[in-house]
Amino acid sequence: FFTIRTTLRLLIEHCVQLKPGDEGTVITMGPDAMKKEFLARLPHSLHTATLNREETHIGAICLDTRPSLILIEAYQHAQYLCRREYKRASKLLVNGVPAKDYLLGAGDMPTLEDKFPYVDINLYFVFFEVLNNALHSSLRMVGPKGQPPPIEASLISGTSMMSENERTVKITDSGVGIRRENVPRVWSYFFSRDSSGRHHDPRSGSGSDDEVEGSPEHLPAPGRGVGLPVSRVLVRYFGGQIDLHSIPRKGTDVYIYL
């Protein structure tokens, strides 16, 4: 279902973007108010690209996608939501450097300037979902008043002998983790974690016996169990892959292969 839906949405968006409107803009969304609202909801990096689509895009495809910029943008949005709800959030380290410092040192870091064609809004969604889960997991680990540990992201190129152009993004948190028997289930739709730290499938009406000792109650509420499965659909759609490895009370590693 989601693969078909992704195909239809991508084809529609691609056709719309390829056909400029009467005012010369590539985005044809009706009234000006609707266009402004749409742009306001986009990440800043994508918003800038949208305003200059003739230079950076062919339809829905961004010709110079930079994963590091989209990663940091997604983190800033997830961090804002986390701080708004819980007054604190983990910091992000990119290749061992704080996110802001990484941006300032862009000229000396080739991975930041590594550009390639991709549907950038899809990549933003994947990064946001993974980072949002990492932020919440870190909060559960330290309790209601503790300071969550940083989240680490690594951007690497040339990680496959099968494809010399493959790029890998690894996102690591030190949160509550997931029991080994439940790792395959995180890719199932509607499988999520309840507030006590147990994994929960709303369709069954009860949680599994997966409570992690020390996981505080009344912290991040569970999601709907859709973010990671849809993220895997989006990554696989373009020939990539996403893997997850986790140890309870030690953290989770997510590998995104592009």
PDB file of C-alpha atoms in Angstrom:
ATOM      1  CA  PHE A   1       0.000   0.000   0.000  1.00  0.00           C
ATOM      2  CA  PHE A   2       2.642   2.525   1.054  1.00  0.00           C
ATOM      3  CA  THR A   3       4.892   1.650  -1.899  1.00  0.00           C
ATOM      4  CA  ILE A   4       2.046   2.291  -4.328  1.00  0.00           C
ATOM      5  CA  ARG A   5       1.112   5.466  -2.478  1.00  0.00           C
ATOM      6  CA  THR A   6       4.732   6.666  -2.585  1.00  0.00           C
ATOM      7  CA  THR A   7       4.856   6.018  -6.331  1.00  0.00           C
ATOM      8  CA  LEU A   8       1.656   7.941  -6.999  1.00  0.00           C
ATOM      9  CA  ARG A   9       2.650  10.894  -4.809  1.00  0.00           C
ATOM     10  CA  LEU A  10       6.083  11.073  -6.405  1.00  0.00           C
ATOM     11  CA  LEU A  11       4.691  10.947  -9.939  1.00  0.00           C
ATOM     12  CA  ILE A  12       2.091  13.620  -9.172  1.00  0.00           C
ATOM     13  CA  GLU A  13       4.628  15.894  -7.490  1.00  0.00           C
ATOM     14  CA  HIS A  14       7.135  15.362 -10.292  1.00  0.00           C
ATOM     15  CA  CYS A  15       4.596  16.263 -12.978  1.00  0.00           C
ATOM     16  CA  VAL A  16       3.377  19.310 -11.056  1.00  0.00           C
ATOM     17  CA  GLN A  17       6.908  20.596 -10.520  1.00  0.00           C
ATOM     18  CA  LEU A  18       7.813  20.104 -14.173  1.00  0.00           C
ATOM     19  CA  LYS A  19       4.869  22.217 -15.338  1.00  0.00           C
ATOM     20  CA  PRO A  20       5.297  25.859 -14.286  1.00  0.00           C
ATOM     21  CA  GLY A  21       2.257  27.912 -13.350  1.00  0.00           C
ATOM     22  CA  ASP A  22       1.119  31.129 -14.958  1.00  0.00           C
ATOM     23  CA  GLU A  23       3.308  33.207 -12.660  1.00  0.00           C
ATOM     24  CA  GLY A  24       6.488  31.384 -13.623  1.00  0.00           C
ATOM     25  CA  THR A  25       6.754  29.428 -10.368  1.00  0.00           C
ATOM     26  CA  VAL A  26       7.160  25.664 -10.485  1.00  0.00           C
ATOM     27  CA  ILE A  27       4.881  25.067  -7.510  1.00  0.00           C
ATOM     28  CA  THR A  28       1.246  25.347  -8.542  1.00  0.00           C
ATOM     29  CA  MET A  29      -0.861  25.202  -5.395  1.00  0.00           C
ATOM     30  CA  GLY A  30      -3.690  27.566  -6.179  1.00  0.00           C
ATOM     31  CA  PRO A  31      -4.006  30.781  -4.159  1.00  0.00           C
ATOM     32  CA  ASP A  32      -0.922  32.635  -2.987  1.00  0.00           C
ATOM     33  CA  ALA A  33      -1.878  32.022   0.628  1.00  0.00           C
ATOM     34  CA  MET A  34      -1.681  28.263   0.087  1.00  0.00           C
ATOM     35  CA  LYS A  35       1.742  28.596  -1.539  1.00  0.00           C
ATOM     36  CA  LYS A  36       3.091  30.620   1.386  1.00  0.00           C
ATOM     37  CA  GLU A  37       1.716  28.129   3.889  1.00  0.00           C
ATOM     38  CA  PHE A  38       3.305  25.248   1.991  1.00  0.00           C
ATOM     39  CA  LEU A  39       6.713  26.945   1.888  1.00  0.00           C
ATOM     40  CA  ALA A  40       6.492  27.866   5.571  1.00  0.00           C
ATOM     41  CA  ARG A  41       6.137  24.188   6.502  1.00  0.00           C
ATOM     42  CA  LEU A  42       9.175  23.062   4.550  1.00  0.00           C
ATOM     43  CA  PRO A  43      12.576  22.696   6.259  1.00  0.00           C
ATOM     44  CA  HIS A  44      14.696  25.815   5.729  1.00  0.00           C
ATOM     45  CA  SER A  45      17.195  24.028   3.477  1.00  0.00           C
ATOM     46  CA  LEU A  46      14.374  22.637   1.333  1.00  0.00           C
ATOM     47  CA  HIS A  47      12.547  25.972   1.401  1.00  0.00           C
ATOM     48  CA  THR A  48      15.608  27.679  -0.074  1.00  0.00           C
ATOM     49  CA  ALA A  49      15.915  24.983  -2.695  1.00  0.00           C
ATOM     50  CA  THR A  50      12.228  25.335  -3.532  1.00  0.00           C
ATOM     51  CA  LEU A  51      12.624  29.035  -4.245  1.00  0.00           C
ATOM     52  CA  ASN A  52      15.432  28.213  -6.677  1.00  0.00           C
ATOM     53  CA  ARG A  53      14.066  24.985  -8.119  1.00  0.00           C
ATOM     54  CA  GLU A  54      15.025  25.798 -11.706  1.00  0.00           C
ATOM     55  CA  GLU A  55      18.685  25.686 -10.654  1.00  0.00           C
ATOM     56  CA  THR A  56      18.640  22.785  -8.189  1.00  0.00           C
ATOM     57  CA  HIS A  57      15.734  20.553  -9.177  1.00  0.00           C
ATOM     58  CA  ILE A  58      14.338  18.591 -12.075  1.00  0.00           C
ATOM     59  CA  GLY A  59      10.776  18.071 -11.005  1.00  0.00           C
ATOM     60  CA  ALA A  60      10.806  16.508  -7.538  1.00  0.00           C
ATOM     61  CA  ILE A  61      14.461  15.448  -7.779  1.00  0.00           C
ATOM     62  CA  CYS A  62      17.111  17.622  -6.168  1.00  0.00           C
ATOM     63  CA  LEU A  63      20.299  17.484  -8.238  1.00  0.00           C
ATOM     64  CA  ASP A  64      22.640  18.498  -5.402  1.00  0.00           C
ATOM     65  CA  THR A  65      21.211  16.770  -2.341  1.00  0.00           C
ATOM     66  CA  ARG A  66      23.487  17.188   0.680  1.00  0.00           C
ATOM     67  CA  PRO A  67      22.603  14.650   3.394  1.00  0.00           C
ATOM     68  CA  SER A  68      24.430  16.540   6.128  1.00  0.00           C
ATOM     69  CA  LEU A  69      22.390  19.703   5.613  1.00  0.00           C
ATOM     70  CA  ILE A  70      19.108  17.795   5.602  1.00  0.00           C
ATOM     71  CA  LEU A  71      20.218  15.752   8.628  1.00  0.00           C
ATOM     72  CA  ILE A  72      20.993  18.838  10.695  1.00  0.00           C
ATOM     73  CA  GLU A  73      17.788  20.537   9.574  1.00  0.00           C
ATOM     74  CA  ALA A  74      15.740  17.499  10.603  1.00  0.00           C
ATOM     75  CA  TYR A  75      17.530  17.403  13.962  1.00  0.00           C
ATOM     76  CA  GLN A  76      16.800  21.076  14.630  1.00  0.00           C
ATOM     77  CA  HIS A  77      13.092  20.493  14.092  1.00  0.00           C
ATOM     78  CA  ALA A  78      13.011  17.304  16.186  1.00  0.00           C
ATOM     79  CA  GLN A  79      15.045  19.035  18.909  1.00  0.00           C
ATOM     80  CA  TYR A  80      12.641  21.974  18.967  1.00  0.00           C
ATOM     81  CA  LEU A  81       9.648  19.689  19.454  1.00  0.00           C
ATOM     82  CA  CYS A  82      11.454  17.742  22.170  1.00  0.00           C
ATOM     83  CA  ARG A  83      12.454  20.879  24.081  1.00  0.00           C
ATOM     84  CA  ARG A  84       8.976  22.315  23.758  1.00  0.00           C
ATOM     85  CA  GLU A  85       7.437  19.222  25.366  1.00  0.00           C
ATOM     86  CA  TYR A  86      10.152  18.112  27.809  1.00  0.00           C
ATOM     87  CA  LYS A  87      12.359  21.233  28.265  1.00  0.00           C
ATOM     88  CA  ARG A  88      15.540  19.397  27.192  1.00  0.00           C
ATOM     89  CA  ALA A  89      16.987  17.410  24.326  1.00  0.00           C
ATOM     90  CA  SER A  90      20.164  15.600  23.333  1.00  0.00           C
ATOM     91  CA  LYS A  91      22.805  17.418  21.335  1.00  0.00           C
ATOM     92  CA  LEU A  92      23.847  16.170  17.904  1.00  0.00           C
ATOM     93  CA  LEU A  93      27.406  15.316  16.923  1.00  0.00           C
ATOM     94  CA  VAL A  94      28.147  14.916  13.209  1.00  0.00           C
ATOM     95  CA  ASN A  95      31.344  12.944  12.546  1.00  0.00           C
ATOM     96  CA  GLY A  96      32.350  13.699  16.134  1.00  0.00           C
ATOM     97  CA  VAL A  97      31.792  17.459  15.802  1.00  0.00           C
ATOM     98  CA  PRO A  98      28.839  19.487  17.218  1.00  0.00           C
ATOM     99  CA  ALA A  99      26.309  20.139  14.471  1.00  0.00           C
ATOM    100  CA  LYS A 100      26.839  23.924  14.428  1.00  0.00           C
ATOM    101  CA  ASP A 101      30.625  23.564  14.290  1.00  0.00           C
ATOM    102  CA  TYR A 102      30.268  21.006  11.515  1.00  0.00           C
ATOM    103  CA  LEU A 103      28.363  23.528   9.427  1.00  0.00           C
ATOM    104  CA  LEU A 104      30.931  26.235  10.081  1.00  0.00           C
ATOM    105  CA  GLY A 105      33.715  23.909   8.977  1.00  0.00           C
ATOM    106  CA  ALA A 106      31.933  22.836   5.810  1.00  0.00           C
ATOM    107  CA  GLY A 107      34.773  23.922   3.560  1.00  0.00           C
ATOM    108  CA  ASP A 108      37.170  21.452   5.202  1.00  0.00           C
ATOM    109  CA  MET A 109      34.769  18.514   5.324  1.00  0.00           C
ATOM    110  CA  PRO A 110      34.231  16.845   1.966  1.00  0.00           C
ATOM    111  CA  THR A 111      31.307  14.703   3.199  1.00  0.00           C
ATOM    112  CA  LEU A 112      29.226  17.849   3.651  1.00  0.00           C
ATOM    113  CA  GLU A 113      29.810  18.867   0.041  1.00  0.00           C
ATOM    114  CA  ASP A 114      29.151  15.394  -1.338  1.00  0.00           C
ATOM    115  CA  LYS A 115      26.177  16.040  -3.640  1.00  0.00           C
ATOM    116  CA  PHE A 116      24.014  13.593  -5.539  1.00  0.00           C
ATOM    117  CA  PRO A 117      20.506  13.456  -7.058  1.00  0.00           C
ATOM    118  CA  TYR A 118      17.742  12.408  -4.652  1.00  0.00           C
ATOM    119  CA  VAL A 119      14.212  13.298  -3.576  1.00  0.00           C
ATOM    120  CA  ASP A 120      15.275  15.540  -0.701  1.00  0.00           C
ATOM    121  CA  ILE A 121      11.897  15.795   1.041  1.00  0.00           C
ATOM    122  CA  ASN A 122      11.830  11.982   1.404  1.00  0.00           C
ATOM    123  CA  LEU A 123      15.301  12.012   2.935  1.00  0.00           C
ATOM    124  CA  TYR A 124      14.199  14.697   5.393  1.00  0.00           C
ATOM    125  CA  PHE A 125      11.280  12.532   6.504  1.00  0.00           C
ATOM    126  CA  VAL A 126      13.572   9.528   7.131  1.00  0.00           C
ATOM    127  CA  PHE A 127      16.103  11.566   9.115  1.00  0.00           C
ATOM    128  CA  PHE A 128      13.396  13.272  11.163  1.00  0.00           C
ATOM    129  CA  GLU A 129      11.755   9.985  12.166  1.00  0.00           C
ATOM    130  CA  VAL A 130      15.040   8.348  13.197  1.00  0.00           C
ATOM    131  CA  LEU A 131      16.255  11.399  15.125  1.00  0.00           C
ATOM    132  CA  ASN A 132      12.900  11.892  16.822  1.00  0.00           C
ATOM    133  CA  ASN A 133      12.997   8.285  18.059  1.00  0.00           C
ATOM    134  CA  ALA A 134      16.593   8.744  19.241  1.00  0.00           C
ATOM    135  CA  LEU A 135      15.741  11.912  21.188  1.00  0.00           C
ATOM    136  CA  HIS A 136      12.807  10.244  22.937  1.00  0.00           C
ATOM    137  CA  SER A 137      14.771   7.094  23.731  1.00  0.00           C
ATOM    138  CA  SER A 138      17.562   9.167  25.288  1.00  0.00           C
ATOM    139  CA  LEU A 139      15.062  10.996  27.496  1.00  0.00           C
ATOM    140  CA  ARG A 140      13.556   7.739  28.735  1.00  0.00           C
ATOM    141  CA  MET A 141      17.017   6.517  29.685  1.00  0.00           C
ATOM    142  CA  VAL A 142      17.974   9.415  31.967  1.00  0.00           C
ATOM    143  CA  GLY A 143      14.602   9.928  33.661  1.00  0.00           C
ATOM    144  CA  PRO A 144      12.470  13.017  34.270  1.00  0.00           C
ATOM    145  CA  LYS A 145      15.306  15.307  35.390  1.00  0.00           C
ATOM    146  CA  GLY A 146      18.487  13.921  33.851  1.00  0.00           C
ATOM    147  CA  GLN A 147      20.385  15.440  30.952  1.00  0.00           C
ATOM    148  CA  PRO A 148      20.197  13.128  27.929  1.00  0.00           C
ATOM    149  CA  PRO A 149      23.464  12.046  26.278  1.00  0.00           C
ATOM    150  CA  PRO A 150      24.333  13.309  22.785  1.00  0.00           C
ATOM    151  CA  ILE A 151      23.232  11.623  19.579  1.00  0.00           C
ATOM    152  CA  GLU A 152      26.027  10.791  17.165  1.00  0.00           C
ATOM    153  CA  ALA A 153      25.741  10.801  13.382  1.00  0.00           C
ATOM    154  CA  SER A 154      28.383   9.597  10.944  1.00  0.00           C
ATOM    155  CA  LEU A 155      28.339  10.309   7.205  1.00  0.00           C
ATOM    156  CA  ILE A 156      30.453   7.965   5.117  1.00  0.00           C
ATOM    157  CA  SER A 157      30.884   7.439   1.374  1.00  0.00           C
ATOM    158  CA  GLY A 158      31.991   4.343  -0.513  1.00  0.00           C
ATOM    159  CA  THR A 159      30.737   1.782   2.004  1.00  0.00           C
ATOM    160  CA  SER A 160      29.795  -0.909  -0.535  1.00  0.00           C
ATOM    161  CA  MET A 161      31.867  -3.012  -2.914  1.00  0.00           C
ATOM    162  CA  MET A 162      28.745  -3.393  -5.070  1.00  0.00           C
ATOM    163  CA  SER A 163      28.211   0.335  -5.505  1.00  0.00           C
ATOM    164  CA  GLU A 164      31.089   2.795  -5.336  1.00  0.00           C
ATOM    165  CA  ASN A 165      28.629   5.684  -5.024  1.00  0.00           C
ATOM    166  CA  GLU A 166      26.791   4.325  -1.989  1.00  0.00           C
ATOM    167  CA  ARG A 167      26.538   6.714   0.949  1.00  0.00           C
ATOM    168  CA  THR A 168      25.844   5.633   4.520  1.00  0.00           C
ATOM    169  CA  VAL A 169      24.456   7.633   7.416  1.00  0.00           C
ATOM    170  CA  LYS A 170      24.762   6.060  10.869  1.00  0.00           C
ATOM    171  CA  ILE A 171      22.723   7.541  13.730  1.00  0.00           C
ATOM    172  CA  THR A 172      23.522   6.343  17.250  1.00  0.00           C
ATOM    173  CA  ASP A 173      21.793   7.067  20.546  1.00  0.00           C
ATOM    174  CA  SER A 174      22.473   5.919  24.121  1.00  0.00           C
ATOM    175  CA  GLY A 175      18.843   5.456  25.028  1.00  0.00           C
ATOM    176  CA  VAL A 176      16.820   2.606  26.492  1.00  0.00           C
ATOM    177  CA  GLY A 177      17.330   0.386  23.470  1.00  0.00           C
ATOM    178  CA  ILE A 178      15.181  -2.465  22.197  1.00  0.00           C
ATOM    179  CA  ARG A 179      15.191  -6.139  23.130  1.00  0.00           C
ATOM    180  CA  ARG A 180      16.649  -8.379  20.430  1.00  0.00           C
ATOM    181  CA  GLU A 181      13.426 -10.298  19.841  1.00  0.00           C
ATOM    182  CA  ASN A 182      11.563  -7.042  19.219  1.00  0.00           C
ATOM    183  CA  VAL A 183      14.014  -5.500  16.740  1.00  0.00           C
ATOM    184  CA  PRO A 184      12.358  -7.122  13.677  1.00  0.00           C
ATOM    185  CA  ARG A 185       8.966  -5.917  14.889  1.00  0.00           C
ATOM    186  CA  VAL A 186       9.888  -2.213  14.726  1.00  0.00           C
ATOM    187  CA  TRP A 187       9.423  -2.492  10.955  1.00  0.00           C
ATOM    188  CA  SER A 188       5.833  -3.654  11.427  1.00  0.00           C
ATOM    189  CA  TYR A 189       3.132  -1.045  11.011  1.00  0.00           C
ATOM    190  CA  PHE A 190       1.439   0.154  14.229  1.00  0.00           C
ATOM    191  CA  PHE A 191       4.047  -1.431  16.512  1.00  0.00           C
ATOM    192  CA  SER A 192       5.214   1.214  18.999  1.00  0.00           C
ATOM    193  CA  ARG A 193       6.357   1.765  22.567  1.00  0.00           C
ATOM    194  CA  ASP A 194       4.020   2.807  25.340  1.00  0.00           C
ATOM    195  CA  SER A 195       4.929   5.269  28.093  1.00  0.00           C
ATOM    196  CA  SER A 196       6.114   2.549  30.499  1.00  0.00           C
ATOM    197  CA  GLY A 197       8.887   1.487  28.154  1.00  0.00           C
ATOM    198  CA  ARG A 198       7.073  -1.598  26.810  1.00  0.00           C
ATOM    199  CA  HIS A 199       6.559  -2.185  23.130  1.00  0.00           C
ATOM    200  CA  HIS A 200       2.939  -2.029  22.152  1.00  0.00           C
ATOM    201  CA  ASP A 201       0.860  -3.086  19.201  1.00  0.00           C
ATOM    202  CA  PRO A 202      -2.451  -1.151  19.194  1.00  0.00           C
ATOM    203  CA  ARG A 203      -4.075  -3.852  17.103  1.00  0.00           C
ATOM    204  CA  SER A 204      -3.590  -6.452  19.860  1.00  0.00           C
ATOM    205  CA  GLY A 205      -4.758  -4.167  22.666  1.00  0.00           C
ATOM    206  CA  SER A 206      -1.859  -4.995  24.973  1.00  0.00           C
ATOM    207  CA  GLY A 207       1.847  -4.404  25.310  1.00  0.00           C
ATOM    208  CA  SER A 208       4.542  -7.037  25.203  1.00  0.00           C
ATOM    209  CA  ASP A 209       6.650  -7.969  28.190  1.00  0.00           C
ATOM    210  CA  ASP A 210       9.477  -5.645  27.187  1.00  0.00           C
ATOM    211  CA  GLU A 211       9.730  -3.169  30.029  1.00  0.00           C
ATOM    212  CA  VAL A 212      13.210  -1.753  30.435  1.00  0.00           C
ATOM    213  CA  GLU A 213      14.234  -1.216  34.024  1.00  0.00           C
ATOM    214  CA  GLY A 214      14.616   2.438  34.859  1.00  0.00           C
ATOM    215  CA  SER A 215      12.495   3.695  31.960  1.00  0.00           C
ATOM    216  CA  PRO A 216      10.566   6.638  33.464  1.00  0.00           C
ATOM    217  CA  GLU A 217       6.844   7.004  33.093  1.00  0.00           C
ATOM    218  CA  HIS A 218       5.177  10.195  31.849  1.00  0.00           C
ATOM    219  CA  LEU A 219       7.976  10.896  29.393  1.00  0.00           C
ATOM    220  CA  PRO A 220       7.764  10.834  25.569  1.00  0.00           C
ATOM    221  CA  ALA A 221       4.455   9.386  24.439  1.00  0.00           C
ATOM    222  CA  PRO A 222       4.564   6.517  21.944  1.00  0.00           C
ATOM    223  CA  GLY A 223       4.214   7.138  18.254  1.00  0.00           C
ATOM    224  CA  ARG A 224       1.745   5.451  15.970  1.00  0.00           C
ATOM    225  CA  GLY A 225       4.196   2.825  14.752  1.00  0.00           C
ATOM    226  CA  VAL A 226       4.272   4.186  11.212  1.00  0.00           C
ATOM    227  CA  GLY A 227       7.436   6.319  10.992  1.00  0.00           C
ATOM    228  CA  LEU A 228      10.104   3.601  10.716  1.00  0.00           C
ATOM    229  CA  PRO A 229       8.153   1.297   8.365  1.00  0.00           C
ATOM    230  CA  VAL A 230       7.399   4.186   6.012  1.00  0.00           C
ATOM    231  CA  SER A 231      11.023   5.335   6.241  1.00  0.00           C
ATOM    232  CA  ARG A 232      12.154   1.900   5.097  1.00  0.00           C
ATOM    233  CA  VAL A 233       9.737   2.062   2.153  1.00  0.00           C
ATOM    234  CA  LEU A 234      11.141   5.456   1.114  1.00  0.00           C
ATOM    235  CA  VAL A 235      14.775   4.341   1.375  1.00  0.00           C
ATOM    236  CA  ARG A 236      14.214   1.033  -0.408  1.00  0.00           C
ATOM    237  CA  TYR A 237      12.243   2.767  -3.129  1.00  0.00           C
ATOM    238  CA  PHE A 238      15.484   4.216  -4.507  1.00  0.00           C
ATOM    239  CA  GLY A 239      17.547   1.071  -4.043  1.00  0.00           C
ATOM    240  CA  GLY A 240      18.802   1.834  -0.522  1.00  0.00           C
ATOM    241  CA  GLN A 241      18.356   0.083   2.785  1.00  0.00           C
ATOM    242  CA  ILE A 242      17.890   0.880   6.464  1.00  0.00           C
ATOM    243  CA  ASP A 243      19.041  -1.405   9.296  1.00  0.00           C
ATOM    244  CA  LEU A 244      18.693  -1.179  13.064  1.00  0.00           C
ATOM    245  CA  HIS A 245      20.773  -2.777  15.822  1.00  0.00           C
ATOM    246  CA  SER A 246      20.031  -2.278  19.499  1.00  0.00           C
ATOM    247  CA  ILE A 247      20.977  -3.406  23.018  1.00  0.00           C
ATOM    248  CA  PRO A 248      18.648  -2.717  25.973  1.00  0.00           C
ATOM    249  CA  ARG A 249      19.899   0.129  28.198  1.00  0.00           C
ATOM    250  CA  LYS A 250      22.890   0.672  25.899  1.00  0.00           C
ATOM    251  CA  GLY A 251      21.328   2.331  22.875  1.00  0.00           C
ATOM    252  CA  THR A 252      20.452   1.894  19.230  1.00  0.00           C
ATOM    253  CA  ASP A 253      22.369   2.187  15.955  1.00  0.00           C
ATOM    254  CA  VAL A 254      20.459   2.958  12.761  1.00  0.00           C
ATOM    255  CA  TYR A 255      22.225   2.551   9.410  1.00  0.00           C
ATOM    256  CA  ILE A 256      20.758   4.325   6.393  1.00  0.00           C
ATOM    257  CA  TYR A 257      22.250   3.274   3.061  1.00  0.00           C
ATOM    258  CA  LEU A 258      21.572   5.662   0.166  1.00  0.00           C
TER     259      LEU A 258
END
